Short mmCIF file of C-alpha atoms and ligand atoms in Angstrom, two decimals:
data_model
loop_
_atom_site.label_atom_id
_atom_site.label_comp_id
_atom_site.label_asym_id
_atom_site.label_seq_id
_atom_site.Cartn_x
_atom_site.Cartn_y
_atom_site.Cartn_z
CA GLN E 1 -176.18 108.63 29.85
CA LYS E 2 -174.01 106.41 31.97
CA GLY E 3 -171.09 108.76 31.32
CA GLY E 4 -168.72 106.02 30.23
CA TYR E 5 -169.59 103.67 33.10
CA ASP E 6 -171.01 100.17 32.51
CA HIS E 7 -173.67 100.66 35.14
CA TYR E 8 -175.52 103.53 36.75
CA MET E 9 -174.61 102.07 40.12
CA ARG E 10 -170.88 102.50 39.53
CA LYS E 11 -171.45 105.97 38.07
CA GLU E 12 -173.48 106.93 41.13
CA ILE E 13 -170.85 105.54 43.52
CA HIS E 14 -168.33 107.77 41.76
CA GLU E 15 -170.66 110.77 41.92
CA GLN E 16 -170.56 110.83 45.72
CA PRO E 17 -167.94 113.58 46.03
CA SER E 18 -169.93 115.95 43.80
CA ALA E 19 -173.26 114.91 45.37
CA LEU E 20 -171.88 115.77 48.80
CA ARG E 21 -170.55 119.10 47.62
CA GLN E 22 -174.09 119.92 46.49
CA ALA E 23 -175.61 118.75 49.77
CA LEU E 24 -173.18 120.64 51.96
CA GLY E 25 -171.72 123.51 49.93
CA SER E 26 -173.92 126.52 50.45
CA ARG E 27 -175.32 125.27 53.75
CA VAL E 28 -172.18 125.21 55.84
CA ASP E 29 -170.22 128.03 57.43
CA VAL E 30 -167.32 126.22 59.07
CA ASN E 31 -165.80 129.30 60.73
CA ALA E 32 -169.07 130.32 62.30
CA GLY E 33 -169.81 126.69 63.25
CA THR E 34 -173.27 126.91 61.70
CA ALA E 35 -175.38 124.98 59.21
CA SER E 36 -178.39 126.64 57.56
CA LEU E 37 -181.09 124.39 56.19
CA ASP E 38 -184.01 126.52 55.01
CA VAL E 39 -186.31 125.00 57.59
CA ASP E 40 -188.12 127.41 59.88
CA PHE E 41 -189.17 125.76 63.07
CA PRO E 42 -191.50 127.70 65.37
CA GLN E 43 -189.70 129.75 68.02
CA GLY E 44 -188.57 127.53 70.89
CA TYR E 45 -189.68 124.35 69.13
CA LEU E 46 -186.29 122.60 68.99
CA GLU E 47 -185.68 123.17 72.69
CA SER E 48 -189.07 121.67 73.49
CA ILE E 49 -188.81 118.36 71.67
CA GLN E 50 -188.13 115.20 73.62
CA GLU E 51 -187.72 112.74 70.80
CA ILE E 52 -186.75 112.60 67.16
CA GLN E 53 -188.03 109.62 65.18
CA LEU E 54 -186.40 108.53 61.95
CA LEU E 55 -188.96 106.66 59.86
CA ALA E 56 -187.64 104.84 56.79
CA MET E 57 -187.09 101.59 54.93
CA GLY E 58 -184.05 99.81 53.49
CA THR E 59 -180.97 101.90 52.91
CA SER E 60 -182.79 105.01 54.08
CA TYR E 61 -183.50 103.22 57.35
CA TYR E 62 -179.79 102.57 57.82
CA ALA E 63 -179.10 106.24 57.08
CA GLY E 64 -181.74 106.96 59.73
CA ARG E 65 -179.89 104.71 62.19
CA TYR E 66 -176.64 106.57 61.54
CA ALA E 67 -178.48 109.86 62.00
CA ALA E 68 -180.17 108.70 65.21
CA THR E 69 -176.75 108.23 66.81
CA LEU E 70 -175.74 111.67 65.53
CA PHE E 71 -178.82 113.28 67.10
CA GLU E 72 -178.20 111.47 70.38
CA SER E 73 -174.55 112.47 70.60
CA LEU E 74 -174.52 115.93 68.99
CA ALA E 75 -177.92 117.24 70.05
CA ASP E 76 -178.50 115.28 73.26
CA VAL E 77 -182.02 114.33 72.26
CA ARG E 78 -183.56 110.87 72.31
CA ALA E 79 -183.56 109.64 68.72
CA THR E 80 -185.31 106.48 67.57
CA PRO E 81 -184.88 104.86 64.17
CA ILE E 82 -188.09 103.01 63.29
CA MET E 83 -188.56 100.66 60.35
CA ALA E 84 -191.57 102.47 58.87
CA SER E 85 -193.50 99.25 58.19
CA GLU E 86 -193.40 98.57 61.95
CA TYR E 87 -194.47 102.07 62.98
CA SER E 88 -198.10 101.16 63.65
CA TYR E 89 -197.02 98.60 66.24
CA THR E 90 -194.43 100.73 68.01
CA GLY E 91 -195.52 104.35 67.45
CA GLY E 92 -194.33 106.86 69.99
CA ARG E 93 -195.18 108.07 73.46
CA ASP E 94 -195.60 111.81 73.32
CA PRO E 95 -196.36 112.98 69.77
CA TRP E 96 -196.69 116.63 70.81
CA ARG E 97 -193.02 116.64 71.73
CA THR E 98 -191.84 114.46 68.87
CA LEU E 99 -190.32 115.43 65.55
CA SER E 100 -190.99 112.56 63.11
CA ILE E 101 -188.60 112.58 60.17
CA ALA E 102 -189.40 110.45 57.12
CA VAL E 103 -186.14 109.60 55.36
CA THR E 104 -186.88 108.58 51.79
CA GLN E 105 -184.81 109.08 48.67
CA SER E 106 -187.79 108.77 46.33
CA GLY E 107 -190.29 110.44 48.61
CA GLU E 108 -192.81 107.83 47.47
CA THR E 109 -192.18 104.73 49.62
CA ALA E 110 -195.60 103.55 50.78
CA ASP E 111 -194.47 102.22 54.16
CA THR E 112 -192.63 105.44 54.95
CA LEU E 113 -195.53 107.65 53.87
CA GLY E 114 -197.89 105.49 55.95
CA ALA E 115 -195.77 105.99 59.06
CA LEU E 116 -195.51 109.72 58.37
CA ARG E 117 -199.30 110.00 58.12
CA GLU E 118 -199.79 108.14 61.38
CA ALA E 119 -197.26 110.31 63.19
CA SER E 120 -198.90 113.42 61.84
CA ALA E 121 -202.40 112.25 62.78
CA ALA E 122 -201.17 111.59 66.33
CA GLY E 123 -199.99 115.21 66.57
CA ALA E 124 -196.26 115.02 65.81
CA ARG E 125 -194.53 117.65 63.69
CA THR E 126 -193.23 115.96 60.56
CA MET E 127 -190.35 116.46 58.18
CA GLY E 128 -189.40 114.72 54.93
CA VAL E 129 -185.74 114.24 54.08
CA THR E 130 -185.72 113.40 50.40
CA ASN E 131 -183.95 113.61 47.08
CA THR E 132 -187.08 114.29 45.06
CA LEU E 133 -188.63 117.72 44.59
CA GLY E 134 -192.41 117.58 44.39
CA SER E 135 -192.60 114.02 45.77
CA SER E 136 -195.45 112.91 48.03
CA VAL E 137 -193.37 113.31 51.16
CA THR E 138 -192.66 116.96 50.36
CA ARG E 139 -196.38 117.62 50.01
CA GLU E 140 -197.42 115.76 53.12
CA ALA E 141 -194.74 116.64 55.67
CA ASP E 142 -194.75 119.92 57.57
CA ASP E 143 -191.21 120.60 56.35
CA ALA E 144 -188.99 119.21 53.62
CA LEU E 145 -185.23 118.98 53.58
CA PHE E 146 -183.55 118.08 50.30
CA ILE E 147 -180.46 115.94 50.14
CA ARG E 148 -179.49 117.32 46.69
CA ALA E 149 -177.81 114.12 45.46
CA GLY E 150 -179.03 114.43 41.87
CA PRO E 151 -181.00 111.64 40.15
CA GLU E 152 -180.24 108.08 41.25
CA ILE E 153 -181.17 105.50 38.61
CA GLY E 154 -179.63 102.28 39.94
CA VAL E 155 -182.05 100.35 42.13
CA ALA E 156 -179.29 100.02 44.71
CA ALA E 157 -179.12 103.25 46.69
CA THR E 158 -175.53 104.50 46.92
CA LYS E 159 -174.91 108.22 46.68
CA THR E 160 -178.22 108.97 48.35
CA PHE E 161 -177.11 107.11 51.50
CA ALA E 162 -174.06 109.39 51.83
CA SER E 163 -176.16 112.47 51.12
CA GLN E 164 -178.90 111.45 53.56
CA VAL E 165 -176.43 110.92 56.39
CA SER E 166 -174.59 114.17 55.63
CA THR E 167 -177.74 116.27 55.39
CA LEU E 168 -179.11 114.77 58.59
CA ALA E 169 -175.72 115.47 60.21
CA LEU E 170 -176.18 119.15 59.36
CA LEU E 171 -179.60 119.01 60.98
CA ALA E 172 -178.15 117.30 64.07
CA ILE E 173 -175.52 120.03 64.34
CA ALA E 174 -178.13 122.77 63.94
CA VAL E 175 -180.38 121.15 66.56
CA GLY E 176 -177.41 120.60 68.88
CA ARG E 177 -176.42 124.28 68.65
CA GLU E 178 -180.01 125.45 69.17
CA ARG E 179 -180.44 123.25 72.24
CA GLY E 180 -177.10 124.31 73.68
CA ALA E 181 -175.86 120.71 73.55
CA LEU E 182 -173.01 121.34 71.12
CA SER E 183 -170.27 123.93 71.56
CA ALA E 184 -169.29 126.16 68.65
CA ALA E 185 -165.84 124.53 68.67
CA ALA E 186 -167.28 121.02 68.47
CA ALA E 187 -169.70 122.11 65.72
CA ARG E 188 -166.78 123.56 63.75
CA GLU E 189 -164.87 120.31 64.06
CA HIS E 190 -167.79 118.21 62.77
CA LEU E 191 -168.48 120.67 59.95
CA GLU E 192 -164.83 120.50 58.93
CA ASP E 193 -165.05 116.71 58.84
CA LEU E 194 -168.23 116.93 56.77
CA THR E 195 -166.80 119.37 54.24
CA GLY E 196 -163.77 117.10 53.95
CA LEU E 197 -165.93 114.13 52.93
CA PRO E 198 -165.82 114.70 49.15
CA GLY E 199 -162.02 114.56 49.23
CA ALA E 200 -161.96 111.60 51.63
CA ILE E 201 -164.39 109.62 49.47
CA GLN E 202 -162.37 110.44 46.37
CA GLN E 203 -159.35 108.82 48.00
CA VAL E 204 -161.39 105.65 48.54
CA LEU E 205 -162.60 105.71 44.93
CA ASP E 206 -158.98 105.92 43.85
CA GLU E 207 -158.44 102.54 45.57
CA GLU E 208 -161.03 100.82 43.38
CA ASP E 209 -158.54 98.49 41.67
CA ARG E 210 -157.49 96.98 44.97
CA ILE E 211 -161.03 96.45 46.27
CA ARG E 212 -161.96 94.94 42.91
CA GLU E 213 -159.14 92.39 43.30
CA THR E 214 -160.28 91.52 46.81
CA ALA E 215 -163.87 91.18 45.62
CA HIS E 216 -162.82 88.84 42.82
CA GLU E 217 -160.74 86.69 45.19
CA LEU E 218 -163.67 86.27 47.57
CA ALA E 219 -166.54 86.16 45.09
CA ASP E 220 -167.21 82.44 45.49
CA SER E 221 -167.53 82.47 49.27
CA ASP E 222 -170.51 80.81 50.96
CA ALA E 223 -171.65 83.98 52.72
CA PHE E 224 -170.38 87.40 53.78
CA PHE E 225 -170.67 89.02 57.20
CA PHE E 226 -170.26 92.70 57.95
CA VAL E 227 -169.59 93.97 61.46
CA GLY E 228 -169.23 97.34 63.15
CA ARG E 229 -169.97 99.28 66.31
CA GLU E 230 -171.74 102.59 66.89
CA TYR E 231 -171.56 104.46 63.55
CA GLY E 232 -170.01 101.33 62.08
CA TYR E 233 -173.11 99.27 62.85
CA PRO E 234 -175.55 100.88 60.37
CA VAL E 235 -172.74 100.76 57.82
CA ALA E 236 -172.34 97.00 58.43
CA LEU E 237 -176.09 96.58 57.88
CA GLU E 238 -175.95 98.70 54.74
CA GLY E 239 -172.87 96.87 53.40
CA ALA E 240 -174.68 93.56 53.71
CA LEU E 241 -177.88 94.89 52.13
CA LYS E 242 -175.97 96.24 49.14
CA LEU E 243 -174.20 92.95 48.56
CA LYS E 244 -177.27 90.73 48.87
CA GLU E 245 -179.38 93.07 46.74
CA ILE E 246 -177.11 93.07 43.68
CA SER E 247 -175.06 89.86 43.94
CA TYR E 248 -177.82 87.58 45.36
CA ASP E 249 -175.24 86.22 47.80
CA HIS E 250 -176.04 85.61 51.42
CA ALA E 251 -174.81 88.60 53.39
CA GLU E 252 -175.65 89.81 56.89
CA GLY E 253 -174.65 92.75 59.01
CA PHE E 254 -174.15 92.53 62.74
CA ALA E 255 -173.14 94.69 65.65
CA SER E 256 -169.64 93.35 66.34
CA GLY E 257 -170.60 92.43 69.89
CA GLU E 258 -173.50 90.33 68.62
CA LEU E 259 -171.24 87.79 66.90
CA LYS E 260 -170.61 85.50 69.82
CA HIS E 261 -174.27 85.46 70.77
CA GLY E 262 -175.15 83.19 67.86
CA PRO E 263 -173.86 84.29 64.45
CA LEU E 264 -170.36 82.96 65.22
CA ALA E 265 -171.79 79.48 64.58
CA LEU E 266 -172.07 80.43 60.90
CA VAL E 267 -168.44 81.48 60.58
CA THR E 268 -166.13 79.19 58.55
CA PRO E 269 -163.10 79.66 56.30
CA GLU E 270 -165.65 80.23 53.50
CA THR E 271 -167.38 83.22 55.13
CA PRO E 272 -165.31 86.40 54.87
CA VAL E 273 -165.96 88.99 57.54
CA LEU E 274 -165.76 92.67 56.60
CA ALA E 275 -165.23 94.95 59.56
CA VAL E 276 -165.53 98.69 60.10
CA LEU E 277 -162.45 99.52 62.17
CA THR E 278 -162.33 103.28 61.78
CA ASP E 279 -162.77 106.15 64.20
CA GLY E 280 -166.42 106.44 65.17
CA ALA E 281 -166.70 102.64 65.24
CA HIS E 282 -164.61 101.62 68.30
CA PRO E 283 -162.00 99.76 66.27
CA GLN E 284 -160.01 98.26 69.14
CA GLU E 285 -163.10 96.52 70.56
CA THR E 286 -164.14 95.20 67.16
CA LEU E 287 -160.62 93.94 66.60
CA ASN E 288 -161.24 91.43 69.42
CA ASN E 289 -164.30 90.17 67.55
CA VAL E 290 -162.27 89.99 64.36
CA ALA E 291 -159.70 87.79 66.15
CA GLU E 292 -162.55 85.42 67.06
CA VAL E 293 -163.63 84.97 63.44
CA GLN E 294 -160.03 84.58 62.32
CA ALA E 295 -159.60 81.81 64.91
CA ARG E 296 -162.38 79.99 62.99
CA GLY E 297 -160.47 80.45 59.73
CA ALA E 298 -162.60 83.27 58.27
CA PRO E 299 -160.73 85.82 56.16
CA ALA E 300 -160.97 89.26 57.82
CA ILE E 301 -161.10 92.38 55.69
CA GLY E 302 -161.01 95.63 57.60
CA VAL E 303 -161.45 99.28 56.82
CA THR E 304 -159.28 101.22 59.25
CA SER E 305 -158.14 104.75 60.07
CA GLY E 306 -154.61 103.39 59.76
CA THR E 307 -153.91 103.30 63.48
CA LEU E 308 -154.79 99.84 64.81
CA GLU E 309 -152.82 98.38 67.67
CA GLY E 310 -152.35 94.63 67.51
CA GLY E 311 -154.23 92.18 65.33
CA THR E 312 -153.51 91.47 61.72
CA LEU E 313 -156.09 91.70 59.02
CA ASP E 314 -156.03 89.52 55.93
CA GLU E 315 -156.63 92.66 53.91
CA ALA E 316 -156.75 96.26 55.14
CA PHE E 317 -158.17 99.35 53.48
CA GLU E 318 -157.73 102.83 54.87
CA VAL E 319 -159.89 105.92 55.09
CA PRO E 320 -158.58 109.46 55.56
CA ASP E 321 -159.33 111.37 58.74
CA ALA E 322 -163.04 112.25 58.94
CA GLY E 323 -163.90 111.85 62.64
CA ILE E 324 -167.30 110.27 63.27
CA PHE E 325 -167.97 110.25 59.53
CA GLU E 326 -165.23 107.73 58.80
CA PRO E 327 -167.69 104.82 58.77
CA LEU E 328 -169.61 106.70 56.06
CA VAL E 329 -166.40 106.83 54.04
CA ALA E 330 -165.74 103.13 54.79
CA ASN E 331 -169.14 102.40 53.28
CA VAL E 332 -167.79 103.41 49.86
CA TYR E 333 -165.40 100.41 50.02
CA PHE E 334 -168.40 98.20 50.77
CA GLN E 335 -170.34 99.66 47.83
CA LEU E 336 -167.43 98.95 45.48
CA PHE E 337 -166.96 95.47 46.98
CA ALA E 338 -170.63 94.64 46.32
CA TYR E 339 -170.47 96.12 42.84
CA HIS E 340 -167.42 94.12 41.79
CA ILE E 341 -168.71 90.84 43.19
CA ALA E 342 -172.01 91.32 41.36
CA ASN E 343 -170.24 92.39 38.19
CA ALA E 344 -167.93 89.36 38.28
CA LYS E 345 -171.05 87.21 38.46
CA GLY E 346 -172.71 89.02 35.59
CA ARG E 347 -175.71 90.13 37.64
CA SER E 348 -178.25 92.66 36.48
CA ILE E 349 -176.72 95.33 38.66
CA ASP E 350 -178.93 98.32 37.93
CA LYS E 351 -182.14 96.29 38.01
CA PRO E 352 -181.71 93.36 40.39
CA ARG E 353 -184.30 90.62 40.16
CA ASN E 354 -187.54 91.06 42.12
CA LEU E 355 -186.77 94.66 43.14
CA ALA E 356 -188.06 98.11 42.17
CA LYS E 357 -186.40 101.49 42.68
CA SER E 358 -189.38 102.84 44.50
CA VAL E 359 -191.69 100.57 46.52
CA THR E 360 -195.10 102.19 46.35
CA VAL E 361 -197.11 99.33 47.87
CA GLU E 362 -197.11 98.28 51.52
O1 M6R I 1 -186.97 105.76 48.21
P1 M6R I 1 -186.66 105.26 49.60
O2 M6R I 1 -185.39 105.82 50.12
O3 M6R I 1 -187.78 105.46 50.55
O4 M6R I 1 -186.45 103.71 49.42
C1 M6R I 1 -186.32 102.88 50.53
C2 M6R I 1 -185.83 101.51 50.13
O5 M6R I 1 -186.76 100.86 49.31
C3 M6R I 1 -184.48 101.56 49.41
O6 M6R I 1 -183.52 102.22 50.17
C4 M6R I 1 -183.97 100.15 49.08
O7 M6R I 1 -183.67 99.46 50.27
C5 M6R I 1 -182.75 100.25 48.16
N1 M6R I 1 -183.01 99.56 46.93
C6 M6R I 1 -181.51 99.71 48.78
O8 M6R I 1 -180.42 99.80 47.92
#
């Protein structure tokens, strides 16, 4: 069942190239600069919306954060990621002009379904982005969009994060084209980057031995901090969640710029800092923040596009060219880092303590 892997989580990390081929394959026409998603919005609907909400929890929420930035920059529409359990207290302003998207791998997360129901009752059009055919979200939302990642057994979400972001990227491109916010040439470029992701991720997977060594060297640290900007920020949050969930170590993700507003006080030679320094994550700016943690003796591990000017990292990993999706590729290093730390500690990787794959209570 685990196909020769010790854990489902590692198997699922390695399945990302094929999962992404399934998510993207038949939906993308790079030459035409189009993405087709089997979702029929009413005529003129996409031009009329003023806000897209991404409602989700956990890893799906971080995928929603990545997607929100994609919607803002590719489709020029206000996009708000909302932690679904907080939806009742924040809600929205103009439901009639809002598309509320529930992002949920299982399609059964109680908090996410609760937010979806509230949005729908207020008058918003709703959509479920899910991995699970026939799940509650597909029955309750006006539209469903499948991420086609294949079954994910490990409690830690891995391949579904990549598939959620990529599928939502297709939607952002489609919405951007429809609203006239994205040129055909720009759409083609992003679609090329997306269709290149399986190969790019495979190159990261091929570096597993090196990230395993780094993970083993740092496994006994006091805490781990992850930093990034723009598309690197949700990946920093996700990297920290993955590590804390399966290794039980203290890990936190920050926007790089946030460090000196408090978290820097936690930084010591025993707190490695992992930074997203790729395209799509403003690497040169983050490099300044990395210098600040290094000045406090913290080891700095960076994932780069291979083109940094100045600054020296204690350990550098590279991602191939993938434009604004490079942080998504960088995330695969973070998944492997978390996996190998947890494995070195003998943790129950596929079923971490206190956690369930699908959280069906609020
Ligand atoms: O099924 P969902 O995507 O709605 O699940 C949401 C979260 O419970 C889930 O992503 C959780 O955070 C993962 N275990 C993280 O690895």
